Amino acid sequence: MQHRIIVLGAGYAGAVAAGRLAKRLRREDVAITLVNAEPDFVERVRMHQLAVGQELRPRPFGEMFAGTGVEPVLAKVTGVDADRRTVTVTDGTGRSERLTYDTLVYALGSGWDTHGVPGVAEHAHEIASRPGALRLRERLAGLEAGRPVVVVGGGLTGLEAATEIAESRPDLDVSLAARGDLGDWLSAKGRRHLRKVVDGLGITVHEQTSVTAVGADHVTTADGRSLPAAVTLWTTGFAVHPLARATTLETTGTGRIVVDSTMRSLSHPEVYAIGDAALVQGPGDKPLRMSCASGVPTAWQAADAIAARLTGGKLPNTALRYFNQCISLGRKEGLIQYVTADDRSVDVALTGRLAALYKELVCKGAAWGVANPTLGVPSRRRALVHAPAAPATPLRPAA
């Protein structure tokens, strides 16, 4: 009987993990199922580009995984029973099905985080998803010249979104509300370049500004100001998919699954969590931040660990670390901030058009890696030592 591997979610982490498993294991030994709610891959790192009207290349999963042995299933994950090793999925017609796994890779990722701020869910836009980016795209396209757009959040997503909007729509009044100083985590060179680009694009920056409420045509700040906003874009971080917290998996207070260095759940050893869904300890015991830069390495780690345990191979022992932060500042400018292993900026940065090209190559490389899941070599390298079937009765795995 084939060992049943189910991968939930086909973002960067889930799609990469499925493809890497297909390359590591023999097709006759495993059945790999990839469940995703959308039929094609979403380049999440480009959602700010989609929001301003740029077209992105479609990457259907049916084409990407053809001939690899990975079976894409178009459905929404509606339940996980980690004790009975089953997953409930619902397709577009509303029909539900229960799938049984021997090994589960949980990669449902994250969405925007409203932080419970009044009015955000009702009035603000988000670009953490393709539907959100498309809604913002439609709204921006209908704005007349001179209308105010407020981007809330001074992190990587906020910077990329504000500069992209300001560059593509110089007729709009774009502002950025940041809780700290502009780019305060960057090196001195990085901050200078960021300020130069932001000023050149005419973006108004509200530093040391917390937004406490969002209305239909304005945002309210903690110091009592009201900033006009025909459009409010909320980019203050990510919240993980809520499904894990409803299971018996061990999770943090924010719903991230607690894993070991191989991405294996501490409470359910047949479950692996990767990407934004997992609480992964990086250098200095600092949790890895939610990002593509974290998600892909965790996918490699999990896939290699699963293959090693099934085939009797050597477990991976690769340190997960950071090298740089890649920030696009419109289509013509960029900023590559080099960092320590634990993601602290160092006094080295690449700026300007060369940095923009660097970021573009990184994005294309990440998309190519997903679109070519077995890197052109769909081989199954090692046979399974054993392929245990899922138990018919509830299992309480050892911690």
mmCIF file of C-alpha atoms in Angstrom:
data_model
loop_
_atom_site.group_PDB
_atom_site.id
_atom_site.type_symbol
_atom_site.label_atom_id
_atom_site.label_comp_id
_atom_site.label_asym_id
_atom_site.label_seq_id
_atom_site.Cartn_x
_atom_site.Cartn_y
_atom_site.Cartn_z
ATOM 1 C CA MET A 1 0.000 0.000 0.000
ATOM 2 C CA GLN A 2 1.277 3.461 -0.873
ATOM 3 C CA HIS A 3 2.195 5.865 1.904
ATOM 4 C CA ARG A 4 -0.336 8.700 1.734
ATOM 5 C CA ILE A 5 1.108 12.199 1.986
ATOM 6 C CA ILE A 6 -1.287 15.147 1.971
ATOM 7 C CA VAL A 7 -0.024 18.707 1.615
ATOM 8 C CA LEU A 8 -2.486 21.401 2.666
ATOM 9 C CA GLY A 9 -1.985 24.711 0.883
ATOM 10 C CA ALA A 10 -0.064 25.435 -2.314
ATOM 11 C CA GLY A 11 1.620 28.731 -1.621
ATOM 12 C CA TYR A 12 5.394 28.962 -1.870
ATOM 13 C CA ALA A 13 5.939 26.561 1.035
ATOM 14 C CA GLY A 14 3.300 23.950 0.199
ATOM 15 C CA ALA A 15 3.996 23.783 -3.532
ATOM 16 C CA VAL A 16 7.754 23.551 -2.996
ATOM 17 C CA ALA A 17 7.325 20.818 -0.374
ATOM 18 C CA ALA A 18 5.094 18.727 -2.646
ATOM 19 C CA GLY A 19 7.535 19.006 -5.525
ATOM 20 C CA ARG A 20 10.553 18.181 -3.383
ATOM 21 C CA LEU A 21 8.807 15.116 -1.941
ATOM 22 C CA ALA A 22 8.014 13.991 -5.483
ATOM 23 C CA LYS A 23 11.699 14.220 -6.323
ATOM 24 C CA ARG A 24 12.883 12.420 -3.195
ATOM 25 C CA LEU A 25 10.475 9.445 -3.183
ATOM 26 C CA ARG A 26 9.458 6.754 -5.662
ATOM 27 C CA ARG A 27 6.038 7.148 -7.243
ATOM 28 C CA GLU A 28 5.112 3.513 -6.615
ATOM 29 C CA ASP A 29 5.744 3.995 -2.891
ATOM 30 C CA VAL A 30 3.855 7.207 -2.163
ATOM 31 C CA ALA A 31 0.661 9.006 -3.106
ATOM 32 C CA ILE A 32 1.145 12.776 -2.816
ATOM 33 C CA THR A 33 -1.982 14.934 -2.750
ATOM 34 C CA LEU A 34 -1.794 18.740 -2.835
ATOM 35 C CA VAL A 35 -4.966 20.483 -1.670
ATOM 36 C CA ASN A 36 -5.526 24.137 -2.548
ATOM 37 C CA ALA A 37 -8.539 26.411 -2.826
ATOM 38 C CA GLU A 38 -7.342 28.069 -6.050
ATOM 39 C CA PRO A 39 -6.434 26.331 -9.322
ATOM 40 C CA ASP A 40 -3.151 28.133 -9.936
ATOM 41 C CA PHE A 41 -0.169 29.427 -8.022
ATOM 42 C CA VAL A 42 -0.373 32.906 -6.505
ATOM 43 C CA GLU A 43 2.849 34.951 -6.471
ATOM 44 C CA ARG A 44 2.070 36.555 -3.169
ATOM 45 C CA VAL A 45 5.212 38.683 -3.241
ATOM 46 C CA ARG A 46 3.769 40.455 -6.294
ATOM 47 C CA MET A 47 0.313 41.317 -4.981
ATOM 48 C CA HIS A 48 1.207 45.029 -4.817
ATOM 49 C CA GLN A 49 1.925 44.844 -8.548
ATOM 50 C CA LEU A 50 -1.380 43.132 -9.266
ATOM 51 C CA ALA A 51 -3.173 45.797 -7.235
ATOM 52 C CA VAL A 52 -1.948 48.622 -9.498
ATOM 53 C CA GLY A 53 -2.990 46.900 -12.716
ATOM 54 C CA GLN A 54 0.013 44.838 -13.733
ATOM 55 C CA GLU A 55 -0.732 41.422 -15.176
ATOM 56 C CA LEU A 56 0.879 38.331 -13.680
ATOM 57 C CA ARG A 57 1.613 35.132 -15.548
ATOM 58 C CA PRO A 58 -0.867 32.349 -14.720
ATOM 59 C CA ARG A 59 0.684 29.151 -13.364
ATOM 60 C CA PRO A 60 -1.968 26.374 -13.248
ATOM 61 C CA PHE A 61 -1.169 23.576 -10.812
ATOM 62 C CA GLY A 62 -2.411 20.988 -13.310
ATOM 63 C CA GLU A 63 0.373 21.980 -15.682
ATOM 64 C CA MET A 64 3.008 22.525 -13.004
ATOM 65 C CA PHE A 65 2.647 19.072 -11.482
ATOM 66 C CA ALA A 66 1.902 17.116 -14.665
ATOM 67 C CA GLY A 67 4.036 13.993 -14.743
ATOM 68 C CA THR A 68 5.427 14.434 -11.242
ATOM 69 C CA GLY A 69 3.106 12.106 -9.380
ATOM 70 C CA VAL A 70 1.638 14.959 -7.325
ATOM 71 C CA GLU A 71 -2.162 15.063 -7.540
ATOM 72 C CA PRO A 72 -3.585 18.596 -7.180
ATOM 73 C CA VAL A 73 -7.035 18.738 -5.566
ATOM 74 C CA LEU A 74 -9.049 21.939 -5.978
ATOM 75 C CA ALA A 75 -10.874 22.324 -2.668
ATOM 76 C CA LYS A 76 -10.992 24.293 0.551
ATOM 77 C CA VAL A 77 -9.709 22.654 3.710
ATOM 78 C CA THR A 78 -12.531 22.768 6.257
ATOM 79 C CA GLY A 79 -11.291 20.420 8.959
ATOM 80 C CA VAL A 80 -8.313 18.469 10.257
ATOM 81 C CA ASP A 81 -8.599 15.581 12.727
ATOM 82 C CA ALA A 82 -5.014 15.158 13.853
ATOM 83 C CA ASP A 83 -5.854 12.160 16.042
ATOM 84 C CA ARG A 84 -7.643 10.135 13.371
ATOM 85 C CA ARG A 85 -5.346 11.439 10.633
ATOM 86 C CA THR A 86 -8.082 12.755 8.384
ATOM 87 C CA VAL A 87 -8.660 15.980 6.499
ATOM 88 C CA THR A 88 -12.055 17.288 5.407
ATOM 89 C CA VAL A 89 -12.145 19.259 2.164
ATOM 90 C CA THR A 90 -15.003 21.000 0.365
ATOM 91 C CA ASP A 91 -15.023 21.636 -3.371
ATOM 92 C CA GLY A 92 -16.626 24.485 -5.305
ATOM 93 C CA THR A 93 -20.003 22.733 -5.459
ATOM 94 C CA GLY A 94 -20.176 22.406 -1.693
ATOM 95 C CA ARG A 95 -19.481 18.675 -1.681
ATOM 96 C CA SER A 96 -17.319 17.563 1.230
ATOM 97 C CA GLU A 97 -14.898 14.660 1.289
ATOM 98 C CA ARG A 98 -12.745 13.141 3.997
ATOM 99 C CA LEU A 99 -9.167 12.254 3.064
ATOM 100 C CA THR A 100 -6.937 9.983 5.130
ATOM 101 C CA TYR A 101 -3.224 10.566 5.457
ATOM 102 C CA ASP A 102 -0.180 8.816 6.821
ATOM 103 C CA THR A 103 1.863 12.022 6.738
ATOM 104 C CA LEU A 104 0.407 15.528 6.698
ATOM 105 C CA VAL A 105 2.208 18.698 5.610
ATOM 106 C CA TYR A 106 0.298 21.698 6.937
ATOM 107 C CA ALA A 107 1.012 24.803 4.840
ATOM 108 C CA LEU A 108 -2.202 26.822 4.955
ATOM 109 C CA GLY A 109 -0.253 30.031 5.481
ATOM 110 C CA SER A 110 -1.632 33.336 6.642
ATOM 111 C CA GLY A 111 -3.862 36.270 5.769
ATOM 112 C CA TRP A 112 -4.037 39.872 6.835
ATOM 113 C CA ASP A 113 -4.214 40.765 10.497
ATOM 114 C CA THR A 114 -6.728 43.447 11.462
ATOM 115 C CA HIS A 115 -5.464 43.392 15.075
ATOM 116 C CA GLY A 116 -9.084 43.993 16.075
ATOM 117 C CA VAL A 117 -8.877 47.668 15.093
ATOM 118 C CA PRO A 118 -12.403 49.057 14.611
ATOM 119 C CA GLY A 119 -13.432 49.539 10.987
ATOM 120 C CA VAL A 120 -10.541 47.691 9.389
ATOM 121 C CA ALA A 121 -12.543 44.660 8.268
ATOM 122 C CA GLU A 122 -15.381 46.857 6.988
ATOM 123 C CA HIS A 123 -13.482 49.658 5.272
ATOM 124 C CA ALA A 124 -9.837 48.751 4.641
ATOM 125 C CA HIS A 125 -8.271 46.808 1.778
ATOM 126 C CA GLU A 126 -5.653 44.064 1.969
ATOM 127 C CA ILE A 127 -3.116 42.564 -0.430
ATOM 128 C CA ALA A 128 -2.298 39.397 1.492
ATOM 129 C CA SER A 129 -4.438 37.492 -1.028
ATOM 130 C CA ARG A 130 -5.209 37.639 -4.730
ATOM 131 C CA PRO A 131 -8.910 38.442 -4.211
ATOM 132 C CA GLY A 132 -7.880 41.295 -1.929
ATOM 133 C CA ALA A 133 -5.387 42.645 -4.449
ATOM 134 C CA LEU A 134 -7.983 42.471 -7.215
ATOM 135 C CA ARG A 135 -10.538 44.355 -5.111
ATOM 136 C CA LEU A 136 -7.977 47.057 -4.419
ATOM 137 C CA ARG A 137 -7.096 47.142 -8.109
ATOM 138 C CA GLU A 138 -10.701 47.850 -9.032
ATOM 139 C CA ARG A 139 -11.002 50.538 -6.365
ATOM 140 C CA LEU A 140 -7.798 52.314 -7.370
ATOM 141 C CA ALA A 141 -8.772 52.242 -11.032
ATOM 142 C CA GLY A 142 -11.947 54.146 -10.184
ATOM 143 C CA LEU A 143 -10.248 56.896 -8.160
ATOM 144 C CA GLU A 144 -10.123 60.396 -9.560
ATOM 145 C CA ALA A 145 -6.907 62.421 -9.530
ATOM 146 C CA GLY A 146 -6.016 63.989 -6.206
ATOM 147 C CA ARG A 147 -7.852 61.476 -4.064
ATOM 148 C CA PRO A 148 -6.069 60.377 -0.844
ATOM 149 C CA VAL A 149 -4.750 56.839 -0.363
ATOM 150 C CA VAL A 150 -3.438 55.854 3.073
ATOM 151 C CA VAL A 151 -1.207 52.810 3.489
ATOM 152 C CA VAL A 152 -1.147 51.707 7.131
ATOM 153 C CA GLY A 153 1.986 49.813 8.129
ATOM 154 C CA GLY A 154 5.627 50.684 7.605
ATOM 155 C CA GLY A 155 6.992 47.158 7.125
ATOM 156 C CA LEU A 156 8.094 45.511 3.905
ATOM 157 C CA THR A 157 4.568 45.092 2.501
ATOM 158 C CA GLY A 158 3.593 48.665 3.317
ATOM 159 C CA LEU A 159 6.720 50.108 1.726
ATOM 160 C CA GLU A 160 6.318 48.075 -1.439
ATOM 161 C CA ALA A 161 2.628 48.901 -1.728
ATOM 162 C CA ALA A 162 2.978 52.639 -1.090
ATOM 163 C CA THR A 163 5.811 53.089 -3.569
ATOM 164 C CA GLU A 164 4.117 50.936 -6.217
ATOM 165 C CA ILE A 165 0.874 52.905 -5.962
ATOM 166 C CA ALA A 166 2.643 56.266 -5.953
ATOM 167 C CA GLU A 167 4.751 55.354 -8.994
ATOM 168 C CA SER A 168 1.872 53.952 -11.045
ATOM 169 C CA ARG A 169 -0.612 56.655 -9.996
ATOM 170 C CA PRO A 170 1.347 59.902 -9.466
ATOM 171 C CA ASP A 171 -1.975 61.757 -9.645
ATOM 172 C CA LEU A 172 -3.071 60.306 -6.295
ATOM 173 C CA ASP A 173 -2.209 61.685 -2.856
ATOM 174 C CA VAL A 174 -0.428 58.698 -1.288
ATOM 175 C CA SER A 175 0.588 58.640 2.384
ATOM 176 C CA LEU A 176 2.122 56.042 4.673
ATOM 177 C CA ALA A 177 1.361 55.680 8.382
ATOM 178 C CA ALA A 178 4.158 53.935 10.298
ATOM 179 C CA ARG A 179 4.210 53.157 14.026
ATOM 180 C CA GLY A 180 7.936 53.928 14.185
ATOM 181 C CA ASP A 181 10.310 55.956 12.061
ATOM 182 C CA LEU A 182 10.484 55.280 8.342
ATOM 183 C CA GLY A 183 12.568 52.159 7.796
ATOM 184 C CA ASP A 184 13.893 52.282 11.349
ATOM 185 C CA TRP A 185 15.159 48.688 11.185
ATOM 186 C CA LEU A 186 17.340 49.392 8.115
ATOM 187 C CA SER A 187 20.972 50.411 7.985
ATOM 188 C CA ALA A 188 21.860 54.089 7.643
ATOM 189 C CA LYS A 189 22.414 53.655 3.906
ATOM 190 C CA GLY A 190 19.124 51.815 3.554
ATOM 191 C CA ARG A 191 17.211 54.515 5.420
ATOM 192 C CA ARG A 192 18.751 57.274 3.301
ATOM 193 C CA HIS A 193 17.837 55.564 0.072
ATOM 194 C CA LEU A 194 14.326 54.761 1.246
ATOM 195 C CA ARG A 195 13.765 58.382 2.240
ATOM 196 C CA LYS A 196 15.073 59.575 -1.119
ATOM 197 C CA VAL A 197 12.716 57.314 -3.070
ATOM 198 C CA VAL A 198 9.690 58.069 -0.900
ATOM 199 C CA ASP A 199 10.264 61.810 -1.153
ATOM 200 C CA GLY A 200 10.825 61.553 -4.891
ATOM 201 C CA LEU A 201 7.493 59.809 -5.334
ATOM 202 C CA GLY A 202 5.708 62.477 -3.286
ATOM 203 C CA ILE A 203 4.596 60.105 -0.532
ATOM 204 C CA THR A 204 3.656 61.770 2.755
ATOM 205 C CA VAL A 205 5.017 59.804 5.703
ATOM 206 C CA HIS A 206 3.310 59.923 9.105
ATOM 207 C CA GLU A 207 5.946 58.570 11.451
ATOM 208 C CA GLN A 208 5.346 57.463 15.043
ATOM 209 C CA THR A 209 1.690 57.113 14.084
ATOM 210 C CA SER A 210 -0.656 54.358 15.225
ATOM 211 C CA VAL A 211 -4.020 54.039 13.514
ATOM 212 C CA THR A 212 -6.760 53.247 16.005
ATOM 213 C CA ALA A 213 -9.832 53.218 13.739
ATOM 214 C CA VAL A 214 -10.698 53.136 10.052
ATOM 215 C CA GLY A 215 -13.733 54.837 8.576
ATOM 216 C CA ALA A 216 -15.195 54.879 5.087
ATOM 217 C CA ASP A 217 -13.300 58.053 4.164
ATOM 218 C CA HIS A 218 -10.654 58.536 6.868
ATOM 219 C CA VAL A 219 -8.434 56.912 9.467
ATOM 220 C CA THR A 220 -8.118 58.002 13.084
ATOM 221 C CA THR A 221 -4.738 58.058 14.798
ATOM 222 C CA ALA A 222 -3.833 57.502 18.439
ATOM 223 C CA ASP A 223 -3.093 61.199 18.904
ATOM 224 C CA GLY A 224 -6.592 62.139 17.734
ATOM 225 C CA ARG A 225 -5.876 63.173 14.167
ATOM 226 C CA SER A 226 -8.161 62.292 11.278
ATOM 227 C CA LEU A 227 -6.382 61.528 8.007
ATOM 228 C CA PRO A 228 -8.557 61.631 4.873
ATOM 229 C CA ALA A 229 -8.585 58.326 2.965
ATOM 230 C CA ALA A 230 -10.616 57.501 -0.093
ATOM 231 C CA VAL A 231 -8.789 54.169 0.111
ATOM 232 C CA THR A 232 -7.130 52.625 3.156
ATOM 233 C CA LEU A 233 -4.696 49.764 2.627
ATOM 234 C CA TRP A 234 -3.968 47.771 5.802
ATOM 235 C CA THR A 235 -0.509 46.126 5.879
ATOM 236 C CA THR A 236 0.276 45.705 9.572
ATOM 237 C CA GLY A 237 1.303 42.052 9.542
ATOM 238 C CA PHE A 238 -0.175 38.605 9.059
ATOM 239 C CA ALA A 239 -2.419 36.243 11.006
ATOM 240 C CA VAL A 240 -2.226 32.487 10.449
ATOM 241 C CA HIS A 241 -5.118 30.432 9.139
ATOM 242 C CA PRO A 242 -7.397 29.703 12.131
ATOM 243 C CA LEU A 243 -7.879 26.002 11.408
ATOM 244 C CA ALA A 244 -4.899 24.700 13.402
ATOM 245 C CA ARG A 245 -6.191 26.181 16.660
ATOM 246 C CA ALA A 246 -9.380 24.137 16.268
ATOM 247 C CA THR A 247 -7.405 20.875 16.248
ATOM 248 C CA THR A 248 -5.543 18.933 18.928
ATOM 249 C CA LEU A 249 -2.210 20.036 17.456
ATOM 250 C CA GLU A 250 -0.013 21.979 19.841
ATOM 251 C CA THR A 251 -0.138 25.620 18.790
ATOM 252 C CA THR A 252 0.935 28.982 20.123
ATOM 253 C CA GLY A 253 -1.524 31.594 21.326
ATOM 254 C CA THR A 254 -1.574 33.032 17.812
ATOM 255 C CA GLY A 255 -2.325 29.670 16.216
ATOM 256 C CA ARG A 256 1.080 28.728 14.824
ATOM 257 C CA ILE A 257 1.941 25.033 15.059
ATOM 258 C CA VAL A 258 4.867 24.263 17.363
ATOM 259 C CA VAL A 259 7.517 22.196 15.555
ATOM 260 C CA ASP A 260 11.035 20.849 16.024
ATOM 261 C CA SER A 261 14.043 21.593 13.817
ATOM 262 C CA THR A 262 12.738 19.237 11.108
ATOM 263 C CA MET A 263 9.328 21.005 11.010
ATOM 264 C CA ARG A 264 7.681 18.062 12.772
ATOM 265 C CA SER A 265 4.813 18.781 15.149
ATOM 266 C CA LEU A 266 5.781 18.327 18.788
ATOM 267 C CA SER A 267 2.380 16.843 19.612
ATOM 268 C CA HIS A 268 1.675 14.780 16.478
ATOM 269 C CA PRO A 269 4.820 13.378 14.841
ATOM 270 C CA GLU A 270 3.053 12.412 11.611
ATOM 271 C CA VAL A 271 2.255 16.107 11.021
ATOM 272 C CA TYR A 272 4.718 18.665 9.647
ATOM 273 C CA ALA A 273 4.040 22.393 9.547
ATOM 274 C CA ILE A 274 5.868 24.812 7.252
ATOM 275 C CA GLY A 275 5.832 28.436 6.207
ATOM 276 C CA ASP A 276 3.749 30.987 8.070
ATOM 277 C CA ALA A 277 1.743 28.217 9.775
ATOM 278 C CA ALA A 278 4.708 27.032 11.844
ATOM 279 C CA LEU A 279 6.528 28.497 14.811
ATOM 280 C CA VAL A 280 10.098 27.861 13.716
ATOM 281 C CA GLN A 281 13.036 28.814 15.893
ATOM 282 C CA GLY A 282 15.842 30.426 13.933
ATOM 283 C CA PRO A 283 19.292 31.635 14.986
ATOM 284 C CA GLY A 284 19.410 32.920 18.548
ATOM 285 C CA ASP A 285 16.113 31.109 19.245
ATOM 286 C CA LYS A 286 14.248 33.896 17.478
ATOM 287 C CA PRO A 287 11.097 32.799 15.609
ATOM 288 C CA LEU A 288 11.401 33.108 11.850
ATOM 289 C CA ARG A 289 9.265 35.902 10.452
ATOM 290 C CA MET A 290 6.337 35.168 8.158
ATOM 291 C CA SER A 291 7.743 35.515 4.652
ATOM 292 C CA CYS A 292 8.651 33.695 1.467
ATOM 293 C CA ALA A 293 12.262 33.866 2.670
ATOM 294 C CA SER A 294 11.257 31.696 5.637
ATOM 295 C CA GLY A 295 8.659 29.516 3.939
ATOM 296 C CA VAL A 296 10.753 27.956 1.189
ATOM 297 C CA PRO A 297 13.629 26.813 3.455
ATOM 298 C CA THR A 298 11.148 25.281 5.907
ATOM 299 C CA ALA A 299 9.558 23.415 2.984
ATOM 300 C CA TRP A 300 12.948 22.016 1.981
ATOM 301 C CA GLN A 301 13.634 21.005 5.564
ATOM 302 C CA ALA A 302 10.300 19.249 6.038
ATOM 303 C CA ALA A 303 10.367 17.419 2.696
ATOM 304 C CA ASP A 304 13.908 16.168 3.276
ATOM 305 C CA ALA A 305 13.042 15.071 6.820
ATOM 306 C CA ILE A 306 9.954 13.187 5.674
ATOM 307 C CA ALA A 307 11.904 11.458 2.914
ATOM 308 C CA ALA A 308 14.721 10.579 5.326
ATOM 309 C CA ARG A 309 12.399 9.071 7.917
ATOM 310 C CA LEU A 310 10.504 7.040 5.327
ATOM 311 C CA THR A 311 13.595 5.723 3.564
ATOM 312 C CA GLY A 312 15.979 5.343 6.484
ATOM 313 C CA GLY A 313 18.167 8.185 5.312
ATOM 314 C CA LYS A 314 20.018 10.871 7.223
ATOM 315 C CA LEU A 315 17.915 13.634 8.722
ATOM 316 C CA PRO A 316 18.641 17.151 7.437
ATOM 317 C CA ASN A 317 20.572 19.396 9.758
ATOM 318 C CA THR A 318 20.540 22.640 7.814
ATOM 319 C CA ALA A 319 20.548 25.843 9.829
ATOM 320 C CA LEU A 320 17.724 28.156 8.824
ATOM 321 C CA ARG A 321 19.017 31.704 8.528
ATOM 322 C CA TYR A 322 18.579 34.986 6.686
ATOM 323 C CA PHE A 323 20.906 36.748 4.273
ATOM 324 C CA ASN A 324 19.030 39.831 3.103
ATOM 325 C CA GLN A 325 15.711 41.604 2.879
ATOM 326 C CA CYS A 326 14.643 42.360 -0.690
ATOM 327 C CA ILE A 327 12.369 45.388 -1.085
ATOM 328 C CA SER A 328 10.949 46.674 -4.352
ATOM 329 C CA LEU A 329 10.274 50.416 -4.372
ATOM 330 C CA GLY A 330 8.294 50.619 -7.571
ATOM 331 C CA ARG A 331 9.533 49.210 -10.869
ATOM 332 C CA LYS A 332 12.663 51.354 -11.117
ATOM 333 C CA GLU A 333 14.025 51.386 -7.575
ATOM 334 C CA GLY A 334 14.842 48.759 -5.000
ATOM 335 C CA LEU A 335 16.620 48.134 -1.723
ATOM 336 C CA ILE A 336 18.507 45.007 -0.746
ATOM 337 C CA GLN A 337 19.311 45.207 2.945
ATOM 338 C CA TYR A 338 21.872 42.645 4.045
ATOM 339 C CA VAL A 339 21.250 41.145 7.473
ATOM 340 C CA THR A 340 22.717 38.843 10.093
ATOM 341 C CA ALA A 341 21.599 35.231 10.380
ATOM 342 C CA ASP A 342 18.875 36.318 12.830
ATOM 343 C CA ASP A 343 17.616 39.098 10.512
ATOM 344 C CA ARG A 344 19.283 42.193 11.996
ATOM 345 C CA SER A 345 20.468 44.785 9.511
ATOM 346 C CA VAL A 346 24.168 45.262 8.893
ATOM 347 C CA ASP A 347 25.807 48.331 7.395
ATOM 348 C CA VAL A 348 25.689 46.970 3.846
ATOM 349 C CA ALA A 349 22.905 47.611 1.359
ATOM 350 C CA LEU A 350 22.362 47.534 -2.389
ATOM 351 C CA THR A 351 20.208 50.336 -3.787
ATOM 352 C CA GLY A 352 18.767 51.790 -6.974
ATOM 353 C CA ARG A 353 18.100 50.077 -10.287
ATOM 354 C CA LEU A 354 20.547 47.278 -9.572
ATOM 355 C CA ALA A 355 18.624 46.470 -6.397
ATOM 356 C CA ALA A 356 15.356 46.525 -8.352
ATOM 357 C CA LEU A 357 16.831 44.026 -10.823
ATOM 358 C CA TYR A 358 18.084 41.868 -7.944
ATOM 359 C CA LYS A 359 14.613 41.776 -6.373
ATOM 360 C CA GLU A 360 13.036 40.945 -9.719
ATOM 361 C CA LEU A 361 15.434 38.031 -10.214
ATOM 362 C CA VAL A 362 14.633 36.769 -6.711
ATOM 363 C CA CYS A 363 10.890 36.861 -7.464
ATOM 364 C CA LYS A 364 11.341 35.134 -10.810
ATOM 365 C CA GLY A 365 13.598 32.527 -9.254
ATOM 366 C CA ALA A 366 11.088 31.752 -6.524
ATOM 367 C CA ALA A 367 8.267 31.426 -9.058
ATOM 368 C CA TRP A 368 10.404 29.248 -11.329
ATOM 369 C CA GLY A 369 11.213 26.952 -8.427
ATOM 370 C CA VAL A 370 7.512 26.489 -7.729
ATOM 371 C CA ALA A 371 6.555 26.130 -11.408
ATOM 372 C CA ASN A 372 9.241 23.454 -11.855
ATOM 373 C CA PRO A 373 8.550 21.436 -8.712
ATOM 374 C CA THR A 374 10.988 18.628 -9.464
ATOM 375 C CA LEU A 375 13.525 20.941 -11.143
ATOM 376 C CA GLY A 376 12.944 19.134 -14.414
ATOM 377 C CA VAL A 377 13.913 15.748 -12.931
ATOM 378 C CA PRO A 378 10.780 13.953 -11.666
ATOM 379 C CA SER A 379 12.765 11.002 -10.307
ATOM 380 C CA ARG A 380 11.983 8.962 -7.210
ATOM 381 C CA ARG A 381 15.383 8.473 -5.714
ATOM 382 C CA ARG A 382 14.887 6.168 -2.728
ATOM 383 C CA ALA A 383 12.570 3.346 -1.806
ATOM 384 C CA LEU A 384 10.584 3.388 1.405
ATOM 385 C CA VAL A 385 11.797 1.254 4.265
ATOM 386 C CA HIS A 386 8.204 0.914 5.387
ATOM 387 C CA ALA A 387 4.905 2.538 4.496
ATOM 388 C CA PRO A 388 2.522 2.322 7.464
ATOM 389 C CA ALA A 389 -1.163 2.772 6.814
ATOM 390 C CA ALA A 390 -3.268 5.197 8.825
ATOM 391 C CA PRO A 391 -4.897 3.640 11.909
ATOM 392 C CA ALA A 392 -8.587 2.835 11.835
ATOM 393 C CA THR A 393 -9.027 4.019 15.397
ATOM 394 C CA PRO A 394 -8.020 7.289 17.068
ATOM 395 C CA LEU A 395 -4.335 7.535 17.792
ATOM 396 C CA ARG A 396 -2.703 9.435 20.624
ATOM 397 C CA PRO A 397 0.868 9.834 19.392
ATOM 398 C CA ALA A 398 3.781 10.180 21.735
ATOM 399 C CA ALA A 399 4.994 13.712 22.314
#
